[in-house]
Coordinates of C-alpha atoms and ligand atoms in Angstrom, one line a residue:
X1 CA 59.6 -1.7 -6.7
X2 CA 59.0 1.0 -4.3
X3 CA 56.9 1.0 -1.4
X4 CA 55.4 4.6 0.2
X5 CA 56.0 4.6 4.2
X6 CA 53.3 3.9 6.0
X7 CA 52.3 7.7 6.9
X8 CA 50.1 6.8 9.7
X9 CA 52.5 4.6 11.7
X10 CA 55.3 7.1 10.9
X11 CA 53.2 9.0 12.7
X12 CA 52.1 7.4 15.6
X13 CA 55.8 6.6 15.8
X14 CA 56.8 10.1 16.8
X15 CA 54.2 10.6 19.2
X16 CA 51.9 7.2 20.8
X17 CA 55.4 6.7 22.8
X18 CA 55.3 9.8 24.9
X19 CA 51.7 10.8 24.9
X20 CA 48.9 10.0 27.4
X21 CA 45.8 9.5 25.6
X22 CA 45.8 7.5 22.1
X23 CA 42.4 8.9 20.6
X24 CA 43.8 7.8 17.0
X25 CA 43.4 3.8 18.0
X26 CA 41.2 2.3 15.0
X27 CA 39.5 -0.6 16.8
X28 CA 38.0 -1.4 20.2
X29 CA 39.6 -1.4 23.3
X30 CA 41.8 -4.7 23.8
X31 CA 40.1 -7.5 26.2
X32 CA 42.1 -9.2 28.9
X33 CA 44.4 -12.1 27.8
X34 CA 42.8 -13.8 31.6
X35 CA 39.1 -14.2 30.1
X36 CA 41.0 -17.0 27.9
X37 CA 42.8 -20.5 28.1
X38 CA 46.4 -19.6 27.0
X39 CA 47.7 -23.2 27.3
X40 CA 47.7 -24.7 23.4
X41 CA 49.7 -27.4 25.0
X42 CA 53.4 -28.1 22.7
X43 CA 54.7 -24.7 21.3
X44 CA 55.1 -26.2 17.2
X45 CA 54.1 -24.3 14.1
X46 CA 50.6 -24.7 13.5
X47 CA 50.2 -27.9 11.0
X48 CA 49.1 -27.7 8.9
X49 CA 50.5 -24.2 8.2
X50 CA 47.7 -22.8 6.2
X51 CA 45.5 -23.2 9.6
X52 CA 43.9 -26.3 11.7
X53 CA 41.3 -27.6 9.0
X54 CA 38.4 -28.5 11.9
X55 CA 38.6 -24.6 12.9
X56 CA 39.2 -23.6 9.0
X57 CA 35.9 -25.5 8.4
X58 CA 34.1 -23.6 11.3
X59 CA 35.2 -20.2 9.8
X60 CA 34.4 -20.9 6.4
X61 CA 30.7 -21.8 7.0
X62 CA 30.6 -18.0 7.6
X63 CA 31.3 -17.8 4.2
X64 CA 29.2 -20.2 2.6
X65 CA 33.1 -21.9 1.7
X66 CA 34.9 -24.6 2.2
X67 CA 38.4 -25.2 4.6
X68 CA 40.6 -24.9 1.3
X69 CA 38.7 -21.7 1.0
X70 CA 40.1 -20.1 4.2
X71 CA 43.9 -19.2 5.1
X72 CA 44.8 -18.1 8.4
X73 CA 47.1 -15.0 8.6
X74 CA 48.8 -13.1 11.0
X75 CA 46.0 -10.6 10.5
X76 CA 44.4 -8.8 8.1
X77 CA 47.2 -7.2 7.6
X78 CA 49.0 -10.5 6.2
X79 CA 45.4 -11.5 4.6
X80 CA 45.4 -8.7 2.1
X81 CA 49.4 -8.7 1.9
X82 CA 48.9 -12.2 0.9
X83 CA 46.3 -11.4 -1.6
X84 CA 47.8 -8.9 -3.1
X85 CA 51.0 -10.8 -3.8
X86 CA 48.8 -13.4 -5.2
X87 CA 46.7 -11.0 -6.8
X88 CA 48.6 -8.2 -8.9
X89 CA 52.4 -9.3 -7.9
X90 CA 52.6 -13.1 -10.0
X91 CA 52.7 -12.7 -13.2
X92 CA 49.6 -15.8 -13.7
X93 CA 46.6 -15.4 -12.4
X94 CA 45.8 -17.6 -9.5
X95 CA 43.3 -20.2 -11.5
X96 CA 43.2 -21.5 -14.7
X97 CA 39.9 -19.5 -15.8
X98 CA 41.8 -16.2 -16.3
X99 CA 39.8 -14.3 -13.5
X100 CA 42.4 -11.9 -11.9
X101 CA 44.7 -11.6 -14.6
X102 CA 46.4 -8.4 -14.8
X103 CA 48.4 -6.3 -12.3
X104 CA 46.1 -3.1 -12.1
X105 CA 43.6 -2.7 -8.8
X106 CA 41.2 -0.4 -8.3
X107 CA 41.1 1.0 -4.9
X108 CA 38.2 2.4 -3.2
X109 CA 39.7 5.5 -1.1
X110 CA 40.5 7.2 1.2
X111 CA 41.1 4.1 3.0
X112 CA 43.9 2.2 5.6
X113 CA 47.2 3.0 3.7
X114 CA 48.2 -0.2 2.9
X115 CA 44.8 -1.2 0.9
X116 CA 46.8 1.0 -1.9
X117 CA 50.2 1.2 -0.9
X118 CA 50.6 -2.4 -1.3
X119 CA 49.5 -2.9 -5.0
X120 CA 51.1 0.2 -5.7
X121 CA 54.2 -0.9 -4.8
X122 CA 53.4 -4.3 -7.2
X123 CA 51.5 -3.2 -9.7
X124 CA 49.5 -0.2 -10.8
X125 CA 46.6 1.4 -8.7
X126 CA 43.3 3.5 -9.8
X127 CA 41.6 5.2 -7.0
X128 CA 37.9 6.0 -6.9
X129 CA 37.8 8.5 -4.6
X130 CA 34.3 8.8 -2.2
X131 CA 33.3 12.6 -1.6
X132 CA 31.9 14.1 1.6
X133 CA 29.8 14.3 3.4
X134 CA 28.6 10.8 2.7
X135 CA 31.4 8.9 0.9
X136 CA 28.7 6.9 -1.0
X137 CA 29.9 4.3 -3.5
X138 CA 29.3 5.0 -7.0
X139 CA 29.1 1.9 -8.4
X140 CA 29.8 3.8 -12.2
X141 CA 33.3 5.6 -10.7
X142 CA 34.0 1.7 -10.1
X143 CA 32.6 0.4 -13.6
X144 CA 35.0 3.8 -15.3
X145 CA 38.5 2.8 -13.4
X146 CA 38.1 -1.0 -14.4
X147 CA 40.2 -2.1 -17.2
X148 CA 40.8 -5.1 -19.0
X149 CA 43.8 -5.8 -16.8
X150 CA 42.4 -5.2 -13.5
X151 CA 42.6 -8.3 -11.3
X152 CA 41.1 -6.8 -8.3
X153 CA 38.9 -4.1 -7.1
X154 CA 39.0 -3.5 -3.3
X155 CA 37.0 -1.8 -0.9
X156 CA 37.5 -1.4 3.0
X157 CA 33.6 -2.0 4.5
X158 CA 33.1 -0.6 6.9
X159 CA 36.0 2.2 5.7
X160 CA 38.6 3.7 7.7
X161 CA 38.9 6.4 8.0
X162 CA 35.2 7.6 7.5
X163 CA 33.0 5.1 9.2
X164 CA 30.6 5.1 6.2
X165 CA 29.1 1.5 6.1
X166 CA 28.3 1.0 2.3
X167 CA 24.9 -1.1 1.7
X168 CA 24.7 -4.4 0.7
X169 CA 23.6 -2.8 -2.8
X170 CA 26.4 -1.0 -3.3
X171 CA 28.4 -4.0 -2.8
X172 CA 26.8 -6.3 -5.1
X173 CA 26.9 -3.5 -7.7
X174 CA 30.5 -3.2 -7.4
X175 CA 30.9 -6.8 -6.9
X176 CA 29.1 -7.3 -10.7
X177 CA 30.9 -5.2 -12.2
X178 CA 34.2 -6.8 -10.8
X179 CA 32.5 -10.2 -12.7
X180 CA 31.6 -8.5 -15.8
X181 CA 35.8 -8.0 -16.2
X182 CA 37.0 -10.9 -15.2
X183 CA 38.3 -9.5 -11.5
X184 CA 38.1 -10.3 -7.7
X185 CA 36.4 -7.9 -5.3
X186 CA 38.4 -7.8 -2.5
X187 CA 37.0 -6.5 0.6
X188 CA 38.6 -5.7 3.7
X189 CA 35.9 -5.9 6.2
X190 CA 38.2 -6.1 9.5
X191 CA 35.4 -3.6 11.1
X192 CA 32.3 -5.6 9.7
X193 CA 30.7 -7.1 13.0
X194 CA 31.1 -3.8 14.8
X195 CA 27.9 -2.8 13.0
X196 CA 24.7 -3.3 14.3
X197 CA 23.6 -4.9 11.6
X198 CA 26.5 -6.5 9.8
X199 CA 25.8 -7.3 6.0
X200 CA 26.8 -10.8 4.6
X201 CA 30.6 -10.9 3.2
X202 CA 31.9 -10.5 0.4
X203 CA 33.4 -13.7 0.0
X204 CA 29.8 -15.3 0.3
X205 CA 28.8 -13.3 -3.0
X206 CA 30.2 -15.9 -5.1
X207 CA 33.5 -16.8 -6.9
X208 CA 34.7 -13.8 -7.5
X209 CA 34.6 -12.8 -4.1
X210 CA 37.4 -12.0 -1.1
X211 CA 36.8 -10.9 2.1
X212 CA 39.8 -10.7 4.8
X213 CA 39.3 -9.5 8.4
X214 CA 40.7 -10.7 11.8
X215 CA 40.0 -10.6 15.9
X216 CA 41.8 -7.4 15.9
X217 CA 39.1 -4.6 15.7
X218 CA 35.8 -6.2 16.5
X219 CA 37.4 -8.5 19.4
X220 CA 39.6 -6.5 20.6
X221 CA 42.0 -9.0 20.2
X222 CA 44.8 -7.3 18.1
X223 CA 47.6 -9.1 20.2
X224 CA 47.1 -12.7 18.6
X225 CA 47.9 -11.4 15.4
X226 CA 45.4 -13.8 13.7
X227 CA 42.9 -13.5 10.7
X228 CA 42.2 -14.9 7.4
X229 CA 41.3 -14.5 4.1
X230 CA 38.7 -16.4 2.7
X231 CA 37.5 -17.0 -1.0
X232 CA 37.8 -19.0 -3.9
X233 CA 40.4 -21.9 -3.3
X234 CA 42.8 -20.9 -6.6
X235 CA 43.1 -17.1 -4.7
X236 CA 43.5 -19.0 -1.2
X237 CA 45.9 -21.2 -2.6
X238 CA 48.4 -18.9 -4.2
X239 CA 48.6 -17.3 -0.8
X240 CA 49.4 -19.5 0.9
X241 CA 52.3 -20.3 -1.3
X242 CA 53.3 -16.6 -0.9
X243 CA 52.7 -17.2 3.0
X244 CA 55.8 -20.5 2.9
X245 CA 57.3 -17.3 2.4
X246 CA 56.2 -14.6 5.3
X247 CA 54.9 -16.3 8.1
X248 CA 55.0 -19.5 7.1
X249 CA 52.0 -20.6 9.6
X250 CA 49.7 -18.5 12.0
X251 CA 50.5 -17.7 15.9
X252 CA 49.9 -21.1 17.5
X253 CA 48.8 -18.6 20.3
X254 CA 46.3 -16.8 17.9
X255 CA 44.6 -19.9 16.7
X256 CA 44.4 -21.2 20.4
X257 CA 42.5 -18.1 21.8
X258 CA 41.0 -17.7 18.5
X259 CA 38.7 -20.5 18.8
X260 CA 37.7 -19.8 21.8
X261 CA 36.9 -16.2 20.6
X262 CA 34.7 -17.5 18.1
X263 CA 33.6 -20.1 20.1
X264 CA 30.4 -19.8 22.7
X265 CA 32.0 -16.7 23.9
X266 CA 31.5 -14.8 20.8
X267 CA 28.2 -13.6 21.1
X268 CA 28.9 -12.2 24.6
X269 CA 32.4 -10.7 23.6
X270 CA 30.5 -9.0 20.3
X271 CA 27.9 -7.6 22.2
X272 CA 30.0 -5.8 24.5
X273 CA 32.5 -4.2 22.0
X274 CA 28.7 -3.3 20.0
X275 CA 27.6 -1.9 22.9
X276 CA 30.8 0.3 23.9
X277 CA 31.2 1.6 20.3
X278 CA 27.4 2.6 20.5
X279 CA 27.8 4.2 23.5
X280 CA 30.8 6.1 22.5
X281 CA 29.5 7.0 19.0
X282 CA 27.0 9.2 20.9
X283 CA 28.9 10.3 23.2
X284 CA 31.6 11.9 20.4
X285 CA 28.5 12.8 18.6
X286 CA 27.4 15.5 21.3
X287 CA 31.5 16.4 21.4
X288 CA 31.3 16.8 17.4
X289 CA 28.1 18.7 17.6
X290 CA 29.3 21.1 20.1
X291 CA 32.1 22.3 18.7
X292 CA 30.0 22.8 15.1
X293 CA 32.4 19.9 13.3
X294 CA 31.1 18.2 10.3
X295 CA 31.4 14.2 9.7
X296 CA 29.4 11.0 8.8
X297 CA 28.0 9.4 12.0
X298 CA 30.4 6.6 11.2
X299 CA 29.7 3.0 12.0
X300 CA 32.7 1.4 13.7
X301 CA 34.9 3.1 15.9
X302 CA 36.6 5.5 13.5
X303 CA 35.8 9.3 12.2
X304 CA 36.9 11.8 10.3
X305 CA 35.6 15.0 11.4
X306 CA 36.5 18.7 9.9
X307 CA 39.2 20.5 11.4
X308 CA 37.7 22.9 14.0
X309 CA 38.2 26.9 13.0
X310 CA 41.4 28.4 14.1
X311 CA 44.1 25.8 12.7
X312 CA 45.5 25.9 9.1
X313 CA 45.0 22.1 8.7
X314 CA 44.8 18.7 10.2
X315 CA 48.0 18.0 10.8
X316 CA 48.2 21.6 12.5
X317 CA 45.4 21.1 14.8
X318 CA 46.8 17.1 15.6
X319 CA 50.6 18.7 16.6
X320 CA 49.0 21.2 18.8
X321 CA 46.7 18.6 20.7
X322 CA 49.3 15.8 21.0
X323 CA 51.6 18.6 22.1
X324 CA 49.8 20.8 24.5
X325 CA 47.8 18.1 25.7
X326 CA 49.1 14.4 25.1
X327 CA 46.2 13.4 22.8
X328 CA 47.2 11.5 19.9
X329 CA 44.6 12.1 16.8
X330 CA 45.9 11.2 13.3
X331 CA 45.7 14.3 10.9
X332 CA 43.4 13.8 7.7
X333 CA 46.1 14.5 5.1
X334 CA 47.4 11.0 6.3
X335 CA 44.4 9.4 4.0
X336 CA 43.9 12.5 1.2
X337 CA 42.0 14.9 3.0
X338 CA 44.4 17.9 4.8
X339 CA 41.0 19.9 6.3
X340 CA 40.3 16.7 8.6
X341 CA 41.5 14.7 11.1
X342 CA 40.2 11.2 12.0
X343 CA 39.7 10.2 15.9
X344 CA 39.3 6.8 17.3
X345 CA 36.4 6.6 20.2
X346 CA 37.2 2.5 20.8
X347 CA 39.3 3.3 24.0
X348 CA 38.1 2.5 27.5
X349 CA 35.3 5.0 28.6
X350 CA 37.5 6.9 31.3
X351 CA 40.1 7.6 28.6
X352 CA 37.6 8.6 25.7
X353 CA 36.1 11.2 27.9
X354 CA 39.5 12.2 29.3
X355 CA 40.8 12.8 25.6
X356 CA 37.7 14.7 24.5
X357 CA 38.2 17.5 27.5
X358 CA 42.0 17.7 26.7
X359 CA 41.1 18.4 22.7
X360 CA 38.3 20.5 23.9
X361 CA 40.7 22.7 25.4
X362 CA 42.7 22.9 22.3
X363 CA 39.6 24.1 20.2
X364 CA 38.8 26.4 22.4
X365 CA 41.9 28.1 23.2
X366 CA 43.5 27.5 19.4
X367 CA 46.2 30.1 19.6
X368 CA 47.8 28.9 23.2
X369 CA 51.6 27.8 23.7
X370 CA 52.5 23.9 24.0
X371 CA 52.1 23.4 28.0
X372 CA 49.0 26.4 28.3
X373 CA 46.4 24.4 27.8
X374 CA 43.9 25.9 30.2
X375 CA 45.4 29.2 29.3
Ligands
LIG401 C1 41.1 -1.4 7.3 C2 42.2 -2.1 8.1 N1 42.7 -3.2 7.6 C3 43.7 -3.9 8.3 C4 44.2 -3.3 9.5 C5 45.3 -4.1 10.2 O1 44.6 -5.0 11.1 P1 45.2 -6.3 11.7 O2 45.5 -6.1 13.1 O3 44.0 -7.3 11.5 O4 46.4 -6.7 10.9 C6 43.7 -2.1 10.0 C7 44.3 -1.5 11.2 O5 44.0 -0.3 11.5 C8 42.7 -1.5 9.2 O6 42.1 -0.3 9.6

């Protein structure tokens, strides 16, 4: 088994440290740990480890599922780490009706690295690669890369890097033809209730159906590590047998300020995170439009624009911004496409419009030394 590094940290690595400005952040700003109780009382695992069953009832009526139809996970990082392990790594499928059998996934890209990476590593991967400008779906690129041993087909809705929100539609179509060979969609919709209009999940399709997501994007609660998968019980169950073997149970802390997050306060905490990434998405808009870049408006907080004119590539254009200005943007070759470079607009509002003058200077002076920015 071999496992690709995961290009996008490697690269935050070398610069987020030293930099002022991190305009390559994927989800909204983080909210103050003081707007929450932080007392969950004795500091135990949480039992039982796949989650408290009251607050895995709550989350699976989002889903039209039951409690055994819901792990918690340190993320959605450890949801679809979990499913994939369950998925394409064991060697039986997860129930007894032979759905998911197989170690083949087709992958919806470009995408977050370790939607492919993963089931690379434990199996075999097809990509169906979306085109610009509009990275729309084609339900019959899906229906060509299936095979009789795919267990899973997965989609990040809406996608990082491109912000491009696929319809409910497009969904169901690739959702049937996941049925029509005996396979899970998997959908990674981490990013989902930062739409205005978010779209029912996955996982409340029907039973061949996975959604995982957590409070990290939407919230702006990456800190508590917490999220879920949820779907049908024979996927949620081989997970959690994997999990015995990660993380054994979520962050006690998570699932404390985690049901207070989806609690009364939710409405008023998803509002405000709608309303910033609104706000922003206009405001880089104008920045995008000025300085004659293409991109999809995106939905989310995340997009991909073209390089500007006067740098070789992404990962050009990204060195000499993070260098010459402390501005940390994450180069397009990172997810496939070298002539772009994806920026995150979730940060607070002083910061954003801080970043967008610094990378202004950049575009507009291409040729100038690290340190000459306003030359
Ligand atoms: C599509 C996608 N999935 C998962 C993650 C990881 O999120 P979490 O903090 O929930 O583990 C990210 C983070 O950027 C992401 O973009």
């Amino acid at each position: 088994m071999r496992i690709e590094p995961f290009g996008l940290e490697r690269w935050f690595a070398e610069y987020e440290h030293e930099a002022d400005i991190m305009l390559a952040e994927s989800g909204i700003r983080s909210l103050d740990a003081g707007r929450f109780d932080l007392d969950p009382g004795e500091l135990g695992y949480v039992i039982p480890t796949n989650g408290d069953p009251e607050f895995r009832t709550r989350v699976g009526e989002r889903y039209g599922r039951s409690a055994d139809e819901v792990l918690f996970t340190c993320g959605t990082q450890e949801a679809n780490f979990l499913a994939f392990l369950s998925l394409v790594a064991t060697d039986d499928p997860p129930g007894d009706d032979g759905v998911g059998s197989g170690d083949h996934a087709v992958v919806v890209t470009p995408t977050y690295q370790a939607l492919h990476a993963v089931p690379e590593a434990f199996g075999e991967v097809t990509r169906v690669e979306l085109e610009p400008p509009t990275w729309e779906l084609d339900s019959d690129a899906v229906a060509d890369a299936v095979r009789e041993d795919t267990a899973v087909v997965v989609v990040n809705n809406p996608n990082n890097p491109t912000g491009r929100y696929h319809d409910e539609a497009a969904m169901r179509a690739a959702y049937d033809i996941a049925v029509d060979h005996d396979a899970y969609l998997l959908c990674d919709e981490v990013y989902r209730l930062l739409a205005e209009k978010p779209q029912p999940p996955v996982a409340s399709f029907g039973a061949h159906g996975i959604s995982t997501t957590s409070l990290t994007k939407a919230y702006g609660l990456a800190g508590l590590r917490f999220g879920w998968i949820a779907g049908p019980e024979a996927v949620v169950e081989q997970a959690w047998r994997w999990k015995d073997y990660t993380t054994i149970s979520p962050s006690l802390f998570g699932q404390h300020v985690a049901k207070q997050a989806l609690g009364r306060r939710e409405d008023r905490i998803l509002e405000e995170n709608r309303e910033l990434a609104r706000e922003h998405r206009e405001r880089v808009a104008e920045w995008v439009d000025r300085h004659d870049l293409d991109w999809y408006d995106p939905v989310g907080v995340n997009a991909f624009p073209t390089v500007p004119e006067g740098f070789e590539d992404g990962r050009e254009f990204c060195r000499a911004v993070v260098e010459r200005e402390g501005v940390v943007l994450a180069p397009g070759d990172l997810f496939g496409f070298p002539d772009r470079f994806r920026i995150g607009f979730g940060l607070p509002t002083d910061e954003l419009e801080e970043g967008l003058e610094r990378v202004s200077r950049v575009i507009d002076h291409p040729g100038a030394a690290a340190g000459g920015g306003d030359a």
